[in-house]
Short mmCIF file of C-alpha atoms in Angstrom, two decimals:
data_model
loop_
_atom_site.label_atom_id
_atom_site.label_comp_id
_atom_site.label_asym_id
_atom_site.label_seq_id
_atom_site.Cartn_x
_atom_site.Cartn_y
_atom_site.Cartn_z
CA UNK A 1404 -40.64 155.36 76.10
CA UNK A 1405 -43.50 152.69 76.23
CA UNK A 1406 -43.40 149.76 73.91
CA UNK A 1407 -46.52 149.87 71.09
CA UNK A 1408 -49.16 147.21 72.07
CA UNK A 1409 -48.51 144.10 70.20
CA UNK A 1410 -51.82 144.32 68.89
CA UNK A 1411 -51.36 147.92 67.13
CA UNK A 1412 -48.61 145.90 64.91
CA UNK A 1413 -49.11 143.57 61.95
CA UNK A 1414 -47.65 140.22 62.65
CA UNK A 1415 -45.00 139.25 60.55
CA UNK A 1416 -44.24 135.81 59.07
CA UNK A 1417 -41.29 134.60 60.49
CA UNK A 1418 -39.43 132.00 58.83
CA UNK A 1419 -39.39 129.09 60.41
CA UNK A 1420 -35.88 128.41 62.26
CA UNK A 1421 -35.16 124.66 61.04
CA UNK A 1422 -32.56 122.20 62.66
CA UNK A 1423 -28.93 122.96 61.44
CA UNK A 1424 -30.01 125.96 58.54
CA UNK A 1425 -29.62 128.28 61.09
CA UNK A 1426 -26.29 128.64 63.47
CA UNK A 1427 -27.08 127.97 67.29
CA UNK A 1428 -25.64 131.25 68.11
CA UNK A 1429 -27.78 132.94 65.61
CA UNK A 1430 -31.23 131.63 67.20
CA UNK A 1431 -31.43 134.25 70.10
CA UNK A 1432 -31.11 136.75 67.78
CA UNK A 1433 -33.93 135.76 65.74
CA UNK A 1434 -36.16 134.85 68.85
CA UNK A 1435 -35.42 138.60 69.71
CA UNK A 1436 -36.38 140.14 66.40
CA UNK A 1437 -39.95 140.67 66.87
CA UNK A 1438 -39.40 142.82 69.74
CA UNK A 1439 -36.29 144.54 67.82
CA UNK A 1440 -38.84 145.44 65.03
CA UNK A 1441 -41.48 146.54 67.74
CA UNK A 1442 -38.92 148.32 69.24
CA UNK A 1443 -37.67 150.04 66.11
CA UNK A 1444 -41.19 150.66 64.24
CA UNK A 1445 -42.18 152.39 67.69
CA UNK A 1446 -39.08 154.61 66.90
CA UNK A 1447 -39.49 154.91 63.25
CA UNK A 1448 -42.70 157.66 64.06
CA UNK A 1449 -40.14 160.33 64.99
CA UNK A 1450 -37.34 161.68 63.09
CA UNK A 1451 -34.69 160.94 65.93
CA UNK A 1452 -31.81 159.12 66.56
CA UNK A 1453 -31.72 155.22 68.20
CA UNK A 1454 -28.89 154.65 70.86
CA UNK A 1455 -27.15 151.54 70.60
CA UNK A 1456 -24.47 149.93 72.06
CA UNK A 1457 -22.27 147.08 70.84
CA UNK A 1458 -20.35 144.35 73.24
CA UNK A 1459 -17.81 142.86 71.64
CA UNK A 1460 -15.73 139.45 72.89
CA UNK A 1461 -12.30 140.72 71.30
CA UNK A 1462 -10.20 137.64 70.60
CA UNK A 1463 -13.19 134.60 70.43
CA UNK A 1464 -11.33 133.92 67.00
CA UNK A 1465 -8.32 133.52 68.55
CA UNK A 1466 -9.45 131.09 71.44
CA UNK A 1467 -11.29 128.82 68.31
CA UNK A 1468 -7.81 128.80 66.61
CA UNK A 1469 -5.93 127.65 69.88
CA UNK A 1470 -8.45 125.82 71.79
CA UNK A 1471 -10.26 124.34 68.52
CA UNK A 1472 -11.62 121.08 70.33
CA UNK A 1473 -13.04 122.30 73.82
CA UNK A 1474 -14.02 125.73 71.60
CA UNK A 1475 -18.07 125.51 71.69
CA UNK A 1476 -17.83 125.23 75.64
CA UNK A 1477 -15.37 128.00 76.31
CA UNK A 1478 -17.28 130.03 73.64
CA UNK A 1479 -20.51 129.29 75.50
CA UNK A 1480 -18.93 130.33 79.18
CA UNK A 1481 -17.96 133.58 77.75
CA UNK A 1482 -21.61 133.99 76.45
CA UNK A 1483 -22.98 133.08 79.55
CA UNK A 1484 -20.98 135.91 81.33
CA UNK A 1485 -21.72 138.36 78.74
CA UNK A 1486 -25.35 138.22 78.63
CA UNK A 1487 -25.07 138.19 82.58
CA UNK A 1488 -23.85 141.14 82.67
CA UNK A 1489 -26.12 142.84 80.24
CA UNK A 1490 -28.96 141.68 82.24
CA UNK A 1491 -27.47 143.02 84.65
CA UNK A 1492 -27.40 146.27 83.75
CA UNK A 1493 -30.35 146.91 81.43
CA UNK A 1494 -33.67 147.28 81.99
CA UNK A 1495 -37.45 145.60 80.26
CA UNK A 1496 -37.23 148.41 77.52
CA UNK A 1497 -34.14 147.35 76.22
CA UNK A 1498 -33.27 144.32 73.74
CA UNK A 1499 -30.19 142.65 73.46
CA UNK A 1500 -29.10 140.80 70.05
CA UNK A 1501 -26.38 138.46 68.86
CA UNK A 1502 -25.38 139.71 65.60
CA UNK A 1503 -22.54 136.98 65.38
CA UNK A 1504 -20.46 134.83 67.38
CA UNK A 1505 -18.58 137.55 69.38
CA UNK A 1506 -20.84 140.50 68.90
CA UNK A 1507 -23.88 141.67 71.09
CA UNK A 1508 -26.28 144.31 70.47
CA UNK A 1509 -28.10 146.59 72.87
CA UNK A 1510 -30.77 148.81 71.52
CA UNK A 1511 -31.52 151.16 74.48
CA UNK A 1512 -35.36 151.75 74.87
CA UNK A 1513 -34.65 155.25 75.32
CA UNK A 1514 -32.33 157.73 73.24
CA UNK A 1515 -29.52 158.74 76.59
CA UNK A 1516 -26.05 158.20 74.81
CA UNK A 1517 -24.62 158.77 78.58
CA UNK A 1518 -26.37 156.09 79.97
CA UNK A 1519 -25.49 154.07 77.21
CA UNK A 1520 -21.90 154.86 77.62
CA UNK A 1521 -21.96 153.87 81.16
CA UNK A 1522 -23.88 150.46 80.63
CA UNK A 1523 -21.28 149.62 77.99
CA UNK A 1524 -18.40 150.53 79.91
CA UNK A 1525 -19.91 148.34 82.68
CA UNK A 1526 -20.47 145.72 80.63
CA UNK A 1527 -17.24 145.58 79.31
CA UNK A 1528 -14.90 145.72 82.92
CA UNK A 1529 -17.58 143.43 84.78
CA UNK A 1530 -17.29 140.74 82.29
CA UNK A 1531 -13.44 141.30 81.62
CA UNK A 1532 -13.36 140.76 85.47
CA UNK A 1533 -14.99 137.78 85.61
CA UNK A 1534 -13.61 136.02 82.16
CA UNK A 1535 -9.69 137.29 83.85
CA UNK A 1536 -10.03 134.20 86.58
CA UNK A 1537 -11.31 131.62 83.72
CA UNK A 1538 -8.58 129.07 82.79
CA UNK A 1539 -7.53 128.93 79.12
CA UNK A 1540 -9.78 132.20 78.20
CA UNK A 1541 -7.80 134.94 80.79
CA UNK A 1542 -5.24 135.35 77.99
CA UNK A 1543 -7.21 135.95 74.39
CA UNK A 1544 -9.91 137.62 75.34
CA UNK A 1545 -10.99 141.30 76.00
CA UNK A 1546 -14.55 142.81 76.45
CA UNK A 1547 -14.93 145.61 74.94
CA UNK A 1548 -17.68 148.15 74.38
CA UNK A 1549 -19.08 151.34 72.47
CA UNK A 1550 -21.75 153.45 71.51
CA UNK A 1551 -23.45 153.83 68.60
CA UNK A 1552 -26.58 155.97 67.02
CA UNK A 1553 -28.72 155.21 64.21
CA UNK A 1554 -30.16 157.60 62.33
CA UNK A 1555 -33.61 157.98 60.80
CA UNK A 1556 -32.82 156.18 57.47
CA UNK A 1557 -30.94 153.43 59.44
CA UNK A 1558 -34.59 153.07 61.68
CA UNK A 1559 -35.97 153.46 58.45
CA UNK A 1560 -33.50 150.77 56.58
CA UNK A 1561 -34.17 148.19 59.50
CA UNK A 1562 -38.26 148.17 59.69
CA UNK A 1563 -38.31 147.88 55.92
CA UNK A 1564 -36.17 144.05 55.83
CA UNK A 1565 -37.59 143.81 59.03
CA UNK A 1566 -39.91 140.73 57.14
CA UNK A 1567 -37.43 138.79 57.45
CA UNK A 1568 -35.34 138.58 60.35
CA UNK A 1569 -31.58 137.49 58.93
CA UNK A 1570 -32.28 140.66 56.34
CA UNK A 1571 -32.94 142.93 59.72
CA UNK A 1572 -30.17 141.92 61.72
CA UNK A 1573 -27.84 142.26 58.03
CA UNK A 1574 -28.90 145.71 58.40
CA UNK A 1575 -27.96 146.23 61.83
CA UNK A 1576 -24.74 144.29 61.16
CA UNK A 1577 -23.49 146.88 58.54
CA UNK A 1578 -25.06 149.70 60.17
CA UNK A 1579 -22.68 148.81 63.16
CA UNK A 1580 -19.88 148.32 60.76
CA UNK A 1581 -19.71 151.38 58.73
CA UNK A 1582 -20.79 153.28 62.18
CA UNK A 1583 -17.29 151.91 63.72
CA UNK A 1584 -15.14 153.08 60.58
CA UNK A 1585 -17.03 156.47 60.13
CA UNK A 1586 -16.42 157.26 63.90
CA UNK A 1587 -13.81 155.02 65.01
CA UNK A 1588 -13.52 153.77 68.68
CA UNK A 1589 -15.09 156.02 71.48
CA UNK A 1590 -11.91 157.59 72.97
CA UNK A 1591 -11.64 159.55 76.13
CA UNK A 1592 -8.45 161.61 77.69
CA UNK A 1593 -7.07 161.14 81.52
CA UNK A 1594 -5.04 164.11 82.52
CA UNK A 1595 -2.11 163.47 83.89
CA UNK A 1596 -0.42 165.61 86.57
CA UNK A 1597 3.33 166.25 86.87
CA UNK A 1598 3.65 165.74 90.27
CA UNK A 1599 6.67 168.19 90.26
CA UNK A 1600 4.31 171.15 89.40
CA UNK A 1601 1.53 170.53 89.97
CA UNK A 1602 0.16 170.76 86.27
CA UNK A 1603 -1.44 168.72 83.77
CA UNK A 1604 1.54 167.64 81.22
CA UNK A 1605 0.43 164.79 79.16
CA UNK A 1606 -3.30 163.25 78.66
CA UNK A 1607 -3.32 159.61 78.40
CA UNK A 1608 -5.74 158.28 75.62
CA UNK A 1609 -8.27 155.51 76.94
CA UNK A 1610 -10.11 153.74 73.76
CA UNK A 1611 -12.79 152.17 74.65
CA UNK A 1612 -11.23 149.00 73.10
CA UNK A 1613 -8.44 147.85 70.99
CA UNK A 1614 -8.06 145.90 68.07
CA UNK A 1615 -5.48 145.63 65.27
CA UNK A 1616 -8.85 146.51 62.36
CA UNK A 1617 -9.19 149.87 64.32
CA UNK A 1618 -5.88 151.05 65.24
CA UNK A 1619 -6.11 153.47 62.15
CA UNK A 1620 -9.34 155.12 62.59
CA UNK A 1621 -8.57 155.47 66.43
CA UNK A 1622 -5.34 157.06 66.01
CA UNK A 1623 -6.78 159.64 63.45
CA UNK A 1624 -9.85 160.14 66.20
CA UNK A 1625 -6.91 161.30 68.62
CA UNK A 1626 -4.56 163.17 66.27
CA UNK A 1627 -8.20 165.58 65.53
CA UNK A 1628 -8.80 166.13 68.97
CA UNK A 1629 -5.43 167.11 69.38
CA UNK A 1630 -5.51 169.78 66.61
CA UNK A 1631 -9.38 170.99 67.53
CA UNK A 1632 -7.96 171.53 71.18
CA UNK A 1633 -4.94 173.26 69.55
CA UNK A 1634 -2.64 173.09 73.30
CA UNK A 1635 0.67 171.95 73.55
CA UNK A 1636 0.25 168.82 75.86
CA UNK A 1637 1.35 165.51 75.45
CA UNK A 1638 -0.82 162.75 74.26
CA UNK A 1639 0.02 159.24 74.69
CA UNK A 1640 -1.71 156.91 71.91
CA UNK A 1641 -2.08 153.37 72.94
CA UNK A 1642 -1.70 150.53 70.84
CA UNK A 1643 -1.53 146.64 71.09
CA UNK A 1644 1.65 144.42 70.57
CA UNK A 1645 -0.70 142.27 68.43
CA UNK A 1646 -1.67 145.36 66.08
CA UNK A 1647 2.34 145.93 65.06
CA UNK A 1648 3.20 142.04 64.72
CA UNK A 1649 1.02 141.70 62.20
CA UNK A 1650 2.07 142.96 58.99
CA UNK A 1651 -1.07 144.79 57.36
CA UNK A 1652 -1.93 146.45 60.79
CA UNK A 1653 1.94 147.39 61.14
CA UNK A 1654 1.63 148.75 57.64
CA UNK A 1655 -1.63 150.60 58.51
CA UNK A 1656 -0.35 152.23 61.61
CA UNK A 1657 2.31 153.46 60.07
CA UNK A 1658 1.37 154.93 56.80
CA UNK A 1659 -1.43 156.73 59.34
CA UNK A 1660 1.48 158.01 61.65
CA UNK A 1661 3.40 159.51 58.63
CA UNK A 1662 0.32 161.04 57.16
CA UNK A 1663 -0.40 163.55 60.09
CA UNK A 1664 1.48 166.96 60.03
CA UNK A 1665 5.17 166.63 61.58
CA UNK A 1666 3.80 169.49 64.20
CA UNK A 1667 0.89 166.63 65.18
CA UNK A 1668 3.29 164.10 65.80
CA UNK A 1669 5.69 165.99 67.81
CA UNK A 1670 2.48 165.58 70.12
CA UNK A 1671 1.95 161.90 70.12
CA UNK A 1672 3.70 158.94 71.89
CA UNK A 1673 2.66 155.47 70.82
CA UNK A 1674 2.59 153.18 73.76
CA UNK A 1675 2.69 149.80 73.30
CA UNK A 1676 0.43 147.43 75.33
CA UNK A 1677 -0.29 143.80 75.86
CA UNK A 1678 3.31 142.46 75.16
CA UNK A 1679 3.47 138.99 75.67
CA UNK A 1680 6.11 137.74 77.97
CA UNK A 1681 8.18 135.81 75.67
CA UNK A 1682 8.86 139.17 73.49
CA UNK A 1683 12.46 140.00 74.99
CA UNK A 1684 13.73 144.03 74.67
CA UNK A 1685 15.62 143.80 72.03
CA UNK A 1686 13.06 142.46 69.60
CA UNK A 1687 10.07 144.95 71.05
CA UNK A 1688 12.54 147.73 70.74
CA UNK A 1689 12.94 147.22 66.82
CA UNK A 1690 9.73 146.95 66.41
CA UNK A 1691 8.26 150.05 68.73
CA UNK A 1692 11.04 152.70 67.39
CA UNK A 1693 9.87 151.36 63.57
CA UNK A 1694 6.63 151.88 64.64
CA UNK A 1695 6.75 155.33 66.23
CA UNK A 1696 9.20 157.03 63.80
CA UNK A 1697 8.65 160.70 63.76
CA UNK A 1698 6.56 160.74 66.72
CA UNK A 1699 7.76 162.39 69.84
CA UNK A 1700 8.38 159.15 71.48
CA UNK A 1701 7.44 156.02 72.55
CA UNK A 1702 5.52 154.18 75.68
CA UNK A 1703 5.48 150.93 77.48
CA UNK A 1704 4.08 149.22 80.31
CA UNK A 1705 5.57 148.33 83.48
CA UNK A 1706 3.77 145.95 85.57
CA UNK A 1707 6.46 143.52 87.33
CA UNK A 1708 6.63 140.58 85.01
CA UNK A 1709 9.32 138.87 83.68
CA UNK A 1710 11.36 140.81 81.31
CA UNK A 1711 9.80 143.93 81.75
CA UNK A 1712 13.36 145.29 83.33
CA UNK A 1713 15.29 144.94 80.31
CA UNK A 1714 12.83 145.81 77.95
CA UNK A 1715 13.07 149.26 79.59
CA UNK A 1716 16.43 149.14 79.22
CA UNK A 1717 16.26 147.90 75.29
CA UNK A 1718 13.37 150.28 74.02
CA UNK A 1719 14.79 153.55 75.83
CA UNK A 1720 10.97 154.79 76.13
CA UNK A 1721 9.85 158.45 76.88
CA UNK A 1722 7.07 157.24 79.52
CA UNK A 1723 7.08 154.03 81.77
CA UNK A 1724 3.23 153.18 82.41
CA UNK A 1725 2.61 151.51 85.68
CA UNK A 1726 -0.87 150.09 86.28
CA UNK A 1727 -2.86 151.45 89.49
CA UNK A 1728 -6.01 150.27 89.61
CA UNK A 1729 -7.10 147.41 92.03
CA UNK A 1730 -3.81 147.27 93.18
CA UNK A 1731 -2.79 146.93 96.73
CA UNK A 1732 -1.01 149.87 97.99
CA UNK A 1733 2.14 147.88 98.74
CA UNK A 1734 2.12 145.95 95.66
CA UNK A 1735 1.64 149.44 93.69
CA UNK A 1736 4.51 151.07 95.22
CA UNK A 1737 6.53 148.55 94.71
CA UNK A 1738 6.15 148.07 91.53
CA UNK A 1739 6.41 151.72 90.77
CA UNK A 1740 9.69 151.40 92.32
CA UNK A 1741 10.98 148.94 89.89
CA UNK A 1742 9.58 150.83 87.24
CA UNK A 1743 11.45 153.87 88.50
CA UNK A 1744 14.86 151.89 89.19
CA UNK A 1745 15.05 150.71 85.73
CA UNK A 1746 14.24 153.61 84.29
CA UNK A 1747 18.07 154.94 86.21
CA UNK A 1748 19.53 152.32 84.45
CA UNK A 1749 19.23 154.09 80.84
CA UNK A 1750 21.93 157.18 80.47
CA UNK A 1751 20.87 159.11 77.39
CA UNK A 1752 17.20 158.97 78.66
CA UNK A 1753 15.22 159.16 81.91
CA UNK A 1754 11.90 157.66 80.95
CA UNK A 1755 9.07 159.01 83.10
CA UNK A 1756 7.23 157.12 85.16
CA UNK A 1757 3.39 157.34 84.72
CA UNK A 1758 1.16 155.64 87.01
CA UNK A 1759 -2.28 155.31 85.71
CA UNK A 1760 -6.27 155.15 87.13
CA UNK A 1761 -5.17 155.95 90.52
CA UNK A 1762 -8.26 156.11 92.52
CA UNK A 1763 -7.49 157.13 95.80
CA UNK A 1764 -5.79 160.63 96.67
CA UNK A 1765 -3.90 159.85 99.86
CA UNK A 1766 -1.39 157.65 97.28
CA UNK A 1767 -0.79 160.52 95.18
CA UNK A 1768 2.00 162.25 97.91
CA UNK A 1769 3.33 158.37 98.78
CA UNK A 1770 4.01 157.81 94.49
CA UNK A 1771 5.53 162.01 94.34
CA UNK A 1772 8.32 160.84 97.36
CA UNK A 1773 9.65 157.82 95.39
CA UNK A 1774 10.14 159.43 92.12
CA UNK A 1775 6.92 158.58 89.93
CA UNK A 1776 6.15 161.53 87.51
CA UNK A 1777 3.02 161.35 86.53
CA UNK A 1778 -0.38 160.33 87.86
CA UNK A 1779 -3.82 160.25 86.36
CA UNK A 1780 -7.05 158.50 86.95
CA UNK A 1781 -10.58 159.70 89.39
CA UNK A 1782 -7.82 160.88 92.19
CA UNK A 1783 -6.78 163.52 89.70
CA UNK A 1784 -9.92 163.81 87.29
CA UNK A 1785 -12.08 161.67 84.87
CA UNK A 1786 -12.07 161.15 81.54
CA UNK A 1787 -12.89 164.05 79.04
CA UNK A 1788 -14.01 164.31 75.30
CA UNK A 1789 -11.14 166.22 74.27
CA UNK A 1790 -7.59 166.89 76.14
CA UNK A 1791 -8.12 169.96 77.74
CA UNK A 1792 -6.79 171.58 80.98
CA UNK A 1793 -8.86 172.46 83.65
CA UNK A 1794 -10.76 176.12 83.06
CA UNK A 1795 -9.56 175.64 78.90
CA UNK A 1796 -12.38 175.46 76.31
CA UNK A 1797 -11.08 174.55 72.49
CA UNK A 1798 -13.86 177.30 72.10
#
């Protein structure tokens, strides 16, 4: 799709962006609106749908609250990476907006939600990457991406305030927001192979992102898949230590647990992620076996740290995850070992041991001969809309 010619548009008066009136953040944005509207009016001739996706700096909130007097510079090094990366990876008939100070738009140029979904995705790991190795950042904060559309009447919505440019990126702003709660989080399923036959036994839920606001809406997005699929597999729900230590997310989770059919959650393990090392086994197991009352069982993740040995021990979990990617061989094995060894340690349960996004095939027989159970990731398939087996169709 070709831009319009500047000249075929009417030139709109933009306000005037005056000292401190407008945040710093904010004046990208509105340098970017006139070829937003362009963009958007150019659109608005059809009756079609816009793809757009959304880059979000998950935790920038946090790092104000810890780091509160070095915060404008960290906040400006993860911008800087960000909007690398989206250059990066988009091309002239896209724009890029800030719609506030964690939150980057990308309205695509051309309507290919599977391009978009790979750009985001992209986005998301590159910058994660390269913020991981940044001192006092590495810890609080997570990339994350998705995918949104808007419809006619959003196009529609947009060109209308799009006189004024705080009014057009307010529209975009709730568009984005009510888009998120109608949808919830993009979700995909990795199979995952028992490695002692041979067959897919659980699918391992991969959210595009996670935060304690959409916990809810994603577990809801995973308990319909599972009931439009209608099979009897496994599916493990993941879901952050921060999301159950807070009390209205805890409450949330749970009251969104107890409302699915008892048959639904015989289906579901909640797995726990991003425990912080100073939460010892006996506390996380409290709070997981709360948490996951009713559902089949529960999940953590195994990754060699510091405590992560007892809290096996403490939580008694159905399914030990181990982390594969970009991990050396050695370092992997090992570590699955561990995993495996204190999963012996437990007598009323064997926990399984799970290792995920294994890339390479030639591990897969090396991880069956010391005891791991599962294995998922491009070695054994990619991710899929719904958790089906190979040759099914929820058809």
């Amino acid at each position: 799709m070709a831009y319009m010619a500047s000249s075929d548009l009417p030139t709109p008066n933009w306000p005037k962006i005056v000292g401190h009136s407008v945040p710093d953040w904010l004046v990208p944005a509105i340098n970017r609106v006139p070829e937003l509207l362009q963009l958007l009016k150019s659109r608005d001739m059809k009756a079609d749908k816009l793809t757009t996706g959304v880059v979000q700096a998950v935790g920038l909130q946090k790092l104000k609250a810890t780091h509160a007097k070095n915060w404008q510079r960290l906040k400006k090094n993860v911008h800087i990476i960000i909007e690398a990366e989206i250059r990066r990876n988009i091309n002239a008939r896209d724009v890029t907006v800030i719609l506030d100070d964690e939150t980057f738009l990308i309205v695509f140029g051309d309507d290919d939600p599977d391009r978009a979904d790979r750009i985001a995705r992209s986005i998301a790991k590159e910058a994660s990457l390269k913020l991981s190795g940044m001192e006092s950042i590495s810890d609080l904060i997570q990339v994350a991406a998705f995918v949104v559309q808007l419809e006619h009447k959003d196009m529609h919505d947009a060109v209308k305030a799009g006189g004024r440019p705080g009014d057009l990126l307010d529209v975009m702003r709730r568009v984005r927001e009510r888009q998120e709660t109608e949808a919830g989080p993009r979700v995909s399923f990795l199979p995952s192979v028992n490695l002692r036959t041979g067959r897919i036994g659980l699918f391992d839920a991969e959210p595009a992102f996670l935060s304690p606001d959409a916990a809810p809406q994603m577990i809801g997005k995973i308990a319909s898949a599972a009931r439009a699929v209608g099979r009897a597999s496994l599916i493990q729900i993941p879901v952050s230590f921060e999301t159950l230590a807070q009390s209205d997310s805890l409450k949330q989770v749970v009251e969104r647990i107890r409302n699915l059919t008892p048959s639904t959650r015989q289906r579901l393990i909640l797995r726990v992620t991003q425990v912080p090392d100073e939460i010892d086994g006996k506390a996380l197991a409290a709070l997981v076996n709360f948490a996951g009352r009713g559902m089949r069982g529960v999940a953590i993740d195994y990754t060699g740290r510091a405590g992560d040995h007892a809290r096996v021990k403490w939580v008694h979990p159905q399914i030990v995850n181990v982390p594969g990617e970009g991990q050396p061989t050695d370092t992997l094995l090992r570590t699955a070992s561990f995993a495996i060894g204190a999963a012996l340690t437990i007598t009323n349960i064997k926990p399984r041991v799970l290792v995920r996004a294994v890339g390479a095939r030639d591990l897969i027989s090396m991880l069956e001969r010391i005891g791991v159970y599962y294995v998922n990731g491009l070695a054994i398939a990619p991710g899929q809309r719904l958790p089906e087996r190979p040759g099914e169709s929820s058809s």
